[in-house]
Short mmCIF file of C-alpha atoms in Angstrom, two decimals:
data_model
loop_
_atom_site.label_atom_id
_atom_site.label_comp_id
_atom_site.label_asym_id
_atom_site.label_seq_id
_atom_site.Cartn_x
_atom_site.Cartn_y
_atom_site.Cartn_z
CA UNK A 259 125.01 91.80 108.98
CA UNK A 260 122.69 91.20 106.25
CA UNK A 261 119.25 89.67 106.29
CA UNK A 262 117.54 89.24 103.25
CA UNK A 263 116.48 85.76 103.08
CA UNK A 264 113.03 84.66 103.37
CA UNK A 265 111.72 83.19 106.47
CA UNK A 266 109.19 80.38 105.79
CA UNK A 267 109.52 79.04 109.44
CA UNK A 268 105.81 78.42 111.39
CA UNK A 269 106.37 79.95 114.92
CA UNK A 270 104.28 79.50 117.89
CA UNK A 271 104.78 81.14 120.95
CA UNK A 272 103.44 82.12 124.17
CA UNK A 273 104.24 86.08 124.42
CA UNK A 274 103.57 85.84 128.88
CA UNK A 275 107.01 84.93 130.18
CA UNK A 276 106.48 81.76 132.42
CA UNK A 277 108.01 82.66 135.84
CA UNK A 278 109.83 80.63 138.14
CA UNK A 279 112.83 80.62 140.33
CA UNK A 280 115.65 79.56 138.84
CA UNK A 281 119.37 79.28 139.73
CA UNK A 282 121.17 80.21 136.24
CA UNK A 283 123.94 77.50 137.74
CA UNK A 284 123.79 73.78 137.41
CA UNK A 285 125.38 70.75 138.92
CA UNK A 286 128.42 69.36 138.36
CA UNK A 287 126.92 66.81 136.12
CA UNK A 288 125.48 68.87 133.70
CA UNK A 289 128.38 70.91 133.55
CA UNK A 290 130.33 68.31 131.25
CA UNK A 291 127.85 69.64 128.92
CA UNK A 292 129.05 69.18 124.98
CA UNK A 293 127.60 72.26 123.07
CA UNK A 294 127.52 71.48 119.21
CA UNK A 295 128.37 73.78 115.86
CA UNK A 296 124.82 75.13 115.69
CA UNK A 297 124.99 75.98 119.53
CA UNK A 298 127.93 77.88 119.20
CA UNK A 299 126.92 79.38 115.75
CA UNK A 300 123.81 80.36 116.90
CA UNK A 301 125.60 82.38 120.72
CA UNK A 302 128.14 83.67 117.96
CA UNK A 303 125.49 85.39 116.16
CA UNK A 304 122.75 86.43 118.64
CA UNK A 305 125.50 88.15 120.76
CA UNK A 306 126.70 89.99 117.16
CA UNK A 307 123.10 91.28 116.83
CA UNK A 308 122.52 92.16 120.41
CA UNK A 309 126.30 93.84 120.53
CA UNK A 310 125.25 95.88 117.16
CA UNK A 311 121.50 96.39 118.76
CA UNK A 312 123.50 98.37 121.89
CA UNK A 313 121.87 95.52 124.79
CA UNK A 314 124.32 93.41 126.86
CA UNK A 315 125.76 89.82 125.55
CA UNK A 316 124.11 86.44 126.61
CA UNK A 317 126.04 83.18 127.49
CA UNK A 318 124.94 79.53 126.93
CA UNK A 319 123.34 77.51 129.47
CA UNK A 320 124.08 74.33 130.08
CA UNK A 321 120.44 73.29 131.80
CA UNK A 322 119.00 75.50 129.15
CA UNK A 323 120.34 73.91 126.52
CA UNK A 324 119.61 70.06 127.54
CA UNK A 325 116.13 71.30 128.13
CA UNK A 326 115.47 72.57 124.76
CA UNK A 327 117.58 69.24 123.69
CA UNK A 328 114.78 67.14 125.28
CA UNK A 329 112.16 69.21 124.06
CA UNK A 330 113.19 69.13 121.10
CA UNK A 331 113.58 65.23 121.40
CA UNK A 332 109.92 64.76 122.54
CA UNK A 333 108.24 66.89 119.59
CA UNK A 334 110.02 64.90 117.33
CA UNK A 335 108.47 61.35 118.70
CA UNK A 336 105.16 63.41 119.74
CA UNK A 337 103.92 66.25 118.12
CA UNK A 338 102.81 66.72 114.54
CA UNK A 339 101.81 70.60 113.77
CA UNK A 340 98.36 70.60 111.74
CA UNK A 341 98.41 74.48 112.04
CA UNK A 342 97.16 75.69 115.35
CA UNK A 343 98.18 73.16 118.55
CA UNK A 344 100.26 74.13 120.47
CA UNK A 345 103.96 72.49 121.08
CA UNK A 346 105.07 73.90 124.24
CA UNK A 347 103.39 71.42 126.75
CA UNK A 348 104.77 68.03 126.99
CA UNK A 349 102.15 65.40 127.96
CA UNK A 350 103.01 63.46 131.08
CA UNK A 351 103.78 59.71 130.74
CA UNK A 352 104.46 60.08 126.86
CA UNK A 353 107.87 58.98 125.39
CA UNK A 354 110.34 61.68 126.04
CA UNK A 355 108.47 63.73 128.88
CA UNK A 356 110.77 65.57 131.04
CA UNK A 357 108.03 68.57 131.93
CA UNK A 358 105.28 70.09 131.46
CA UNK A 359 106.45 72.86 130.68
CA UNK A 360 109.56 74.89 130.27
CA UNK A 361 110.68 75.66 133.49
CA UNK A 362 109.80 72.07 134.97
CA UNK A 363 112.04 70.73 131.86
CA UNK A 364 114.42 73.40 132.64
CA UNK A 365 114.65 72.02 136.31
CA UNK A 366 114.73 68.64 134.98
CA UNK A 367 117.86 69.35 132.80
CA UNK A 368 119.71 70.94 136.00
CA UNK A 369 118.38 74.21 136.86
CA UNK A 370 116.81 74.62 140.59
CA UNK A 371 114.72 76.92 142.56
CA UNK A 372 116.62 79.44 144.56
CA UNK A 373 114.64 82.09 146.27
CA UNK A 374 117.35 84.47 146.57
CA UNK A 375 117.19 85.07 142.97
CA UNK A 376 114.50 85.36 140.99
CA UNK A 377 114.11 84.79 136.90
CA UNK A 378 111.82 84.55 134.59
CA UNK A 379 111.89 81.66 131.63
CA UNK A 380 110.66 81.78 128.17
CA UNK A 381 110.89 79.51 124.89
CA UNK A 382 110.40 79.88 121.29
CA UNK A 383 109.88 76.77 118.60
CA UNK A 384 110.25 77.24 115.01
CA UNK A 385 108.76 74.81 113.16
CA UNK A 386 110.47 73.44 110.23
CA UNK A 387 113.47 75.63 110.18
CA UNK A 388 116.26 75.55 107.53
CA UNK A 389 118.79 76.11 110.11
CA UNK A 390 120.03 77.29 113.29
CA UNK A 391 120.75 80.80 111.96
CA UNK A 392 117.49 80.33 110.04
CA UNK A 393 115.54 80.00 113.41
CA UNK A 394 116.85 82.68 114.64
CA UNK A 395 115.90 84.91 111.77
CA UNK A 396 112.59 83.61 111.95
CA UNK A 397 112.12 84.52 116.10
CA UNK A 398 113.76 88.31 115.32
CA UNK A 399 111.54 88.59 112.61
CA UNK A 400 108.05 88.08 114.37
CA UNK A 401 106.72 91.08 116.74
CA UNK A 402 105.79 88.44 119.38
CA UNK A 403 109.14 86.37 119.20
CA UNK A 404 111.46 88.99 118.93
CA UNK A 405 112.21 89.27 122.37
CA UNK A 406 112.93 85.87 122.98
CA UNK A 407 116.54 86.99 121.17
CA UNK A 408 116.68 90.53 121.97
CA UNK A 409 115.02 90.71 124.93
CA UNK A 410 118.06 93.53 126.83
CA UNK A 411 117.43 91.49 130.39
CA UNK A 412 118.14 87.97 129.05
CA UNK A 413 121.25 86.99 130.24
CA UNK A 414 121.26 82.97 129.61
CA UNK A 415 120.36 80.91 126.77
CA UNK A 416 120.00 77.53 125.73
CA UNK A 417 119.33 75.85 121.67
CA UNK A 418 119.41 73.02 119.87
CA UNK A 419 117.65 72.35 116.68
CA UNK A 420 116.54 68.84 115.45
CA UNK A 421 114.01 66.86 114.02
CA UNK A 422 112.38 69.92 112.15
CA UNK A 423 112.18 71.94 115.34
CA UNK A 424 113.87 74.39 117.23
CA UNK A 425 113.43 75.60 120.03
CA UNK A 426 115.22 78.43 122.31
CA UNK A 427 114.62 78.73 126.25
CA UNK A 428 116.04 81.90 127.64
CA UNK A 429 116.15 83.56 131.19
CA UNK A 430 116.20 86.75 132.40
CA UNK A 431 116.50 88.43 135.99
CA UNK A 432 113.27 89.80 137.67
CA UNK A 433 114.92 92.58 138.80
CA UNK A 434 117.61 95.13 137.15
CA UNK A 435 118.97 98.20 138.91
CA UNK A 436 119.43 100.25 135.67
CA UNK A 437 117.15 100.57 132.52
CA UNK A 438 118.51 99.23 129.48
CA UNK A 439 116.68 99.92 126.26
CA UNK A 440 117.44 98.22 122.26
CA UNK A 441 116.25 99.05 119.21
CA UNK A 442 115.75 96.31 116.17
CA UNK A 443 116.24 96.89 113.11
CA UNK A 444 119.42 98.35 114.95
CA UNK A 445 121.01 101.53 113.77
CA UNK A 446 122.96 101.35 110.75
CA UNK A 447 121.50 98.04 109.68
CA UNK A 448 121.38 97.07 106.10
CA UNK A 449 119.45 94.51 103.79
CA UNK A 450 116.73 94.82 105.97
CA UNK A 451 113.36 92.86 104.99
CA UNK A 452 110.24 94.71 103.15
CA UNK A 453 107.29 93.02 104.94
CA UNK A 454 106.07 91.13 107.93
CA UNK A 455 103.49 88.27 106.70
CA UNK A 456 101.93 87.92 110.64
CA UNK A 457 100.10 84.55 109.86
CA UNK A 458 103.43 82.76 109.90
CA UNK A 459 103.56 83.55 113.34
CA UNK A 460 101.52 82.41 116.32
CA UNK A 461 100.38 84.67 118.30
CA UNK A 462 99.44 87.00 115.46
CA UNK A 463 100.94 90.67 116.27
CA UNK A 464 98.81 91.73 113.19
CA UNK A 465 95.89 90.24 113.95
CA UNK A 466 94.57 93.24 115.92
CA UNK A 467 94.71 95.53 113.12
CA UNK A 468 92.94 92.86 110.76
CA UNK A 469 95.56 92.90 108.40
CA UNK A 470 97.90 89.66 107.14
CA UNK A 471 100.73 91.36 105.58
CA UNK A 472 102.59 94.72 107.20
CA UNK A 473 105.88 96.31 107.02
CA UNK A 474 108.74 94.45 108.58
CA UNK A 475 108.83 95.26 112.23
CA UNK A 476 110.79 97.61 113.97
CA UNK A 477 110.49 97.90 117.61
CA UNK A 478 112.20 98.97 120.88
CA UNK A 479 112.85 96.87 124.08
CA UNK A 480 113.31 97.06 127.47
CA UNK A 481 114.49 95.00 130.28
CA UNK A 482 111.60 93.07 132.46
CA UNK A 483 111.11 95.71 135.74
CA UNK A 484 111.12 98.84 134.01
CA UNK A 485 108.13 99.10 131.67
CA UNK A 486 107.73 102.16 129.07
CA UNK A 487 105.10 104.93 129.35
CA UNK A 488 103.70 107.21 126.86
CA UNK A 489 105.34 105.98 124.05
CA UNK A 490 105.21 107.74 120.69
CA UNK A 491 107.30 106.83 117.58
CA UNK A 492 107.29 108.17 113.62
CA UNK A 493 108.88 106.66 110.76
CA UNK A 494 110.52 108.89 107.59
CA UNK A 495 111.60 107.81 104.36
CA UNK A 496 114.54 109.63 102.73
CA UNK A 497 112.71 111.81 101.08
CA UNK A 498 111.52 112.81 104.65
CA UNK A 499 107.67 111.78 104.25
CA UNK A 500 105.96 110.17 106.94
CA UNK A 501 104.69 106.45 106.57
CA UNK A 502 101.74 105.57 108.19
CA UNK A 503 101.98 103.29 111.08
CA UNK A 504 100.58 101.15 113.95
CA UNK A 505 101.68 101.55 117.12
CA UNK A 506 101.50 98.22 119.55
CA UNK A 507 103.19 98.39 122.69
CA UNK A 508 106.17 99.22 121.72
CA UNK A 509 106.60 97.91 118.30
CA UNK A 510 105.86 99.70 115.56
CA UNK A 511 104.34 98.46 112.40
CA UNK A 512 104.47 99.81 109.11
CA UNK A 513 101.24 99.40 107.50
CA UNK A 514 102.74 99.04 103.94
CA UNK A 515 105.62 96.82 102.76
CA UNK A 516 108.87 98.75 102.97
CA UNK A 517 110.38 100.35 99.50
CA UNK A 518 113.16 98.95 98.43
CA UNK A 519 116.75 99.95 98.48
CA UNK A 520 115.19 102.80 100.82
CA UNK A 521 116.27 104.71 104.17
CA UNK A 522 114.18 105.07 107.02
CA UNK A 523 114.98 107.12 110.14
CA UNK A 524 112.64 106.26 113.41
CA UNK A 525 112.09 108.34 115.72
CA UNK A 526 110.56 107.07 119.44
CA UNK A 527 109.85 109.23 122.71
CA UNK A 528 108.89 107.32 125.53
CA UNK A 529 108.92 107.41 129.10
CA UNK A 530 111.20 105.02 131.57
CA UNK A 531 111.87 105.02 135.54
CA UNK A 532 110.14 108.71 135.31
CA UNK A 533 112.61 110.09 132.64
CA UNK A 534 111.83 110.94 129.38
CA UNK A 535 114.06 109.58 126.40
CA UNK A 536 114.03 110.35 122.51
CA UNK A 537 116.16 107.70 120.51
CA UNK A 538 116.37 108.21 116.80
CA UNK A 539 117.78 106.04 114.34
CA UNK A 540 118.29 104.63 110.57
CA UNK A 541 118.07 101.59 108.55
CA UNK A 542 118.38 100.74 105.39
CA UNK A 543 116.15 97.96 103.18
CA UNK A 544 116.82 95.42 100.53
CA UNK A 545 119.13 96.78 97.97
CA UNK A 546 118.83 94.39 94.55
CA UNK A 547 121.37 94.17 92.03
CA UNK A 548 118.92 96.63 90.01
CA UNK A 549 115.42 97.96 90.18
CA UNK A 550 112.42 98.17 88.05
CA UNK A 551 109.74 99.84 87.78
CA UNK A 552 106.34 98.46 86.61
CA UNK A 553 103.17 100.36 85.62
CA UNK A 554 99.59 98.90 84.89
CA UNK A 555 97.79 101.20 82.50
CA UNK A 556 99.99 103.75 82.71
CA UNK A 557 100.14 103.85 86.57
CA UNK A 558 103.30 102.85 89.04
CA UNK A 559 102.36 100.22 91.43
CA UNK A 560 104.65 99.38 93.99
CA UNK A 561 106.25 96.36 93.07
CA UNK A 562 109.52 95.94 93.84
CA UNK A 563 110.50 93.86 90.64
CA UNK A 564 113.31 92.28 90.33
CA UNK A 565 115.58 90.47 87.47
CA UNK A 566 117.37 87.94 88.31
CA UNK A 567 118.57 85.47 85.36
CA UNK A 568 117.01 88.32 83.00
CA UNK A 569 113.77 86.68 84.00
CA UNK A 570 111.62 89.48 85.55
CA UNK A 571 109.54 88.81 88.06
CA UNK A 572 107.19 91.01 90.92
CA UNK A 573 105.43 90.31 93.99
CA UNK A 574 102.34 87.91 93.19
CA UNK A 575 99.88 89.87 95.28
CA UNK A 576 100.70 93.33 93.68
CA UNK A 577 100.55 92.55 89.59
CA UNK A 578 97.33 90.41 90.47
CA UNK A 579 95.41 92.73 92.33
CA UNK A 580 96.55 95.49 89.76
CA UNK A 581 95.15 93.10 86.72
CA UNK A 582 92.07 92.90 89.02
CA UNK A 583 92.25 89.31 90.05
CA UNK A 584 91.46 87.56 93.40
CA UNK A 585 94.62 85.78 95.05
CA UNK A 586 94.93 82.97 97.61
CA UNK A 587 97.77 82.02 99.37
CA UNK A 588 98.21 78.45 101.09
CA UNK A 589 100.93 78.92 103.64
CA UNK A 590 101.41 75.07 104.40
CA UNK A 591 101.70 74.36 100.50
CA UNK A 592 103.16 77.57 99.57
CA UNK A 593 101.15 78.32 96.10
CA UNK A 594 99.09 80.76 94.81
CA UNK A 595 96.08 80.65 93.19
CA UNK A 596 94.97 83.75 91.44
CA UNK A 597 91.23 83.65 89.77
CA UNK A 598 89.83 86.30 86.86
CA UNK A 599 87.28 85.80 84.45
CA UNK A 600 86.77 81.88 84.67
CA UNK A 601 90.57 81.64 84.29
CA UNK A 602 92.62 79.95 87.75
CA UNK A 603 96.47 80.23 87.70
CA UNK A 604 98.33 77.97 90.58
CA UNK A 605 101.86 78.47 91.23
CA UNK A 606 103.97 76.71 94.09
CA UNK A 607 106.92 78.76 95.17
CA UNK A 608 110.52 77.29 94.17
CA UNK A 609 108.14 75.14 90.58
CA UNK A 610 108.72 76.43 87.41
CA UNK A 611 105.69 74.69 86.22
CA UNK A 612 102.19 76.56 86.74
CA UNK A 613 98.37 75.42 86.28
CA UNK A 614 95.93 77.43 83.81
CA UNK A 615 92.54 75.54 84.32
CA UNK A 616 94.70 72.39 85.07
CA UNK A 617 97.08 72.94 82.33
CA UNK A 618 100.45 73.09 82.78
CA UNK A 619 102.85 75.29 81.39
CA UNK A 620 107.13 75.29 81.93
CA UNK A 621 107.45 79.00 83.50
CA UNK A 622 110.66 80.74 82.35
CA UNK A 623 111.69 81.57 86.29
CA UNK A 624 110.17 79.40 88.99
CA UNK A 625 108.27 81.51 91.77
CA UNK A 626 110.54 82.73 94.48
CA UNK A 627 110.12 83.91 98.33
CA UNK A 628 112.19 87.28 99.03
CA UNK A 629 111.28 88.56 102.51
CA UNK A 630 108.06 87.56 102.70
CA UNK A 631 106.84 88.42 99.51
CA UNK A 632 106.32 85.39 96.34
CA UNK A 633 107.73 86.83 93.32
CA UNK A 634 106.08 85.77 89.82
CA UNK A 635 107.86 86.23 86.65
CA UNK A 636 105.67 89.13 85.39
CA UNK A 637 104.87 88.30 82.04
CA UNK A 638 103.86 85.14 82.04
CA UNK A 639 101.19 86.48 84.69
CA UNK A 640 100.08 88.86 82.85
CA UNK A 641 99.76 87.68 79.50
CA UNK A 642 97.84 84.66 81.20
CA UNK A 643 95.54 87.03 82.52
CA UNK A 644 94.89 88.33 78.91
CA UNK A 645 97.46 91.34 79.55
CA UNK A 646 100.03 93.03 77.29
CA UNK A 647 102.96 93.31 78.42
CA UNK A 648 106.28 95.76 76.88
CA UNK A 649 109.42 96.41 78.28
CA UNK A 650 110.99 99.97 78.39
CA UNK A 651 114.91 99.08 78.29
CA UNK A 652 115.99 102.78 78.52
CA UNK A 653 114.06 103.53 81.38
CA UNK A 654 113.87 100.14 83.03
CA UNK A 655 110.32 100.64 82.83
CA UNK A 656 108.01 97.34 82.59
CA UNK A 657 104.51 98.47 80.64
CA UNK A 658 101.52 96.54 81.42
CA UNK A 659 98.00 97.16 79.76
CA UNK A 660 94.85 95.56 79.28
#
């Protein structure tokens, strides 16, 4: 499997599973349930994650699914995201309401309260995803949401996505006899992302460390009623240096964007039901058609340029911090606005036309989103900034001085 798109998707989630009792069976009424393309596309590929991730296969719900149907139906005629409110609850009496939340709407759609068996619910939104695959990207991809997919207890699922929302309710059993542990990125995996930018996701899992950008995620899971102890983990490029690292639970975040086209092997001892375990294992990141390097006054700063159309182009953040400007990034509008010496440049991701002072100017390469990184076609940047910029064809080498 490869993921290398970008994910652009708003999340907002509630990382305390809401517990109820609830019968993963439903009446004969909601069993005539019809389950779309992007139902079916979406079991298709969690189950080929969670098979390659070593944690059991999940099958759709029918209840599950009509409730995130009608929840998805009621934020579309309700709820307008302005950045922090939240879109789980559903307000009673408004158009649409089938719940207050997602186990009342799950009970609504079908599901009932059984005592003999105990589950717990949970449900993730995306907000303005490109698709159902997309969405599902975007919940793996976020330290808090990650769960909601991978999660090794969930056994039932239900999807839909529609007017600009998506939203996944899951449930999982209370109780498991055995331990059953996954790792994500799984072992093997290729094309993984570089970075993790947490803002894009609500809860925050960076927010404790006061950083906005990290390394993507990699973490390691565990079914509901056996919890890990004492967990340690390291991370090793290739070359077999460390990386440094935060350690949250049991997710561990790299505190730099991952190199690209680069191996890692992660290495986590823990303790679970009283036993210790050691699980080791690899990934691989990105891999571009071809890599540059770029150096600003004579030093390499990690970059990770790219070429595509023979335009080249870097991460934003990097070349502008390196030329010493100041850079803002509006998430809702997706542009940048980098400021140095009385001079503002604006760029909005997927415009080939840029602001200096108010000016425009026709870029060669509009800005693009790779991971979650905005790449800028490096010299225009530069030379805008009052830079020089040379190009090293032999050694692929992009020289920038000022």
């Amino acid at each position: 499997m490869s993921i290398n798109k970008v994910i652009r998707n708003v999340l907002f989630g509630i990382t305390i599973l809401s517990l109820t009792f609830i019968v993963p069976h439903v009446s004969a009424a909601d069993s005539v349930y019809s389950y779309n393309k992007d139902q079916q596309d979406v079991l298709k590929y969690v189950n080929e994650i969670r098979s390659r991730s070593g944690i059991p296969l999940v099958e759709l719900d029918p209840s599950l699914s009509k409730a995130a149907e009608n929840h998805v139906n009621y934020l579309g005629i309700n709820f307008r995201w302005d950045g922090s409110n939240n879109p789980h609850p559903e307000v009673e009496g408004a158009k649409g309401y089938t719940g207050f939340s997602d186990k009342w709407r799950i009970k609504a759609a079908g599901g009932s309260f059984d005592l003999l068996r105990v589950y717990a619910s949970d449900e993730s939104i995306a907000i303005n995803p490109d698709s159902a695959v997309g969405a599902i990207n975007s919940f793996i991809s976020g330290g808090n949401h990650r769960g909601s997919v991978l999660g090794p207890d969930i056994t039932k699922i239900g999807f839909y996505i529609g007017n600009g929302y998506a939203v996944l309710d899951s449930i999982s059993p209370l109780k498991q006899d055995s331990p059953i542990v996954g790792v994500y990125p799984y072992d093997g995996m290729k094309d993984v992302p570089l970075s993790f930018y947490g803002p894009n996701e609500h809860p925050n899992p960076l927010e404790e460390f006061g950083i906005s950008t990290s390394g993507y995620i990699i973490s390691v899971t565990r079914n509901f009623n056996h919890p890990i102890y004492d967990f340690k983990a390291s991370v090793n490029d290739s070359s077999g240096n460390e990386i440094p690292i935060y350690v949250s639970g049991t997710s561990i975040i790299p505190k730099k964007s991952l190199l690209v086209a680069e191996t890692y092997t992660v290495e986590a001892e823990f303790t679970i039901d009283g036993e210790k375990q050691k699980r080791v294992w690899s990934f691989s990141t990105w891999r571009p058609p071809s890599h540059i390097t770029t150096r600003v006054n004579g030093k390499s700063i990690f970059s990770n340029t790219l070429n595509p159309n023979g335009i080249t182009i870097t991460p934003m953040r990097n070349i502008f911090e390196a030329l010493g400007a100041t850079v803002d990034w509006n998430n809702d509008k997706k542009s940048i606005l980098a400021r140095l010496n009385g001079k503002d440049i604006e760029m909005t991701v997927n415009s080939n036309v840029a602001l200096i002072n108010g000016i425009e100017v026709t870029l060669d390469q509009p800005v693009l989103l790779y991971g979650s990184l905005a790449y800028v076609p490096i010299r225009f940047v530069s030379e805008a900034l009052g830079a020089k910029v040379e190009w090293d064809s032999e050694n692929r080498v992009v020289n920038i001085t000022k």
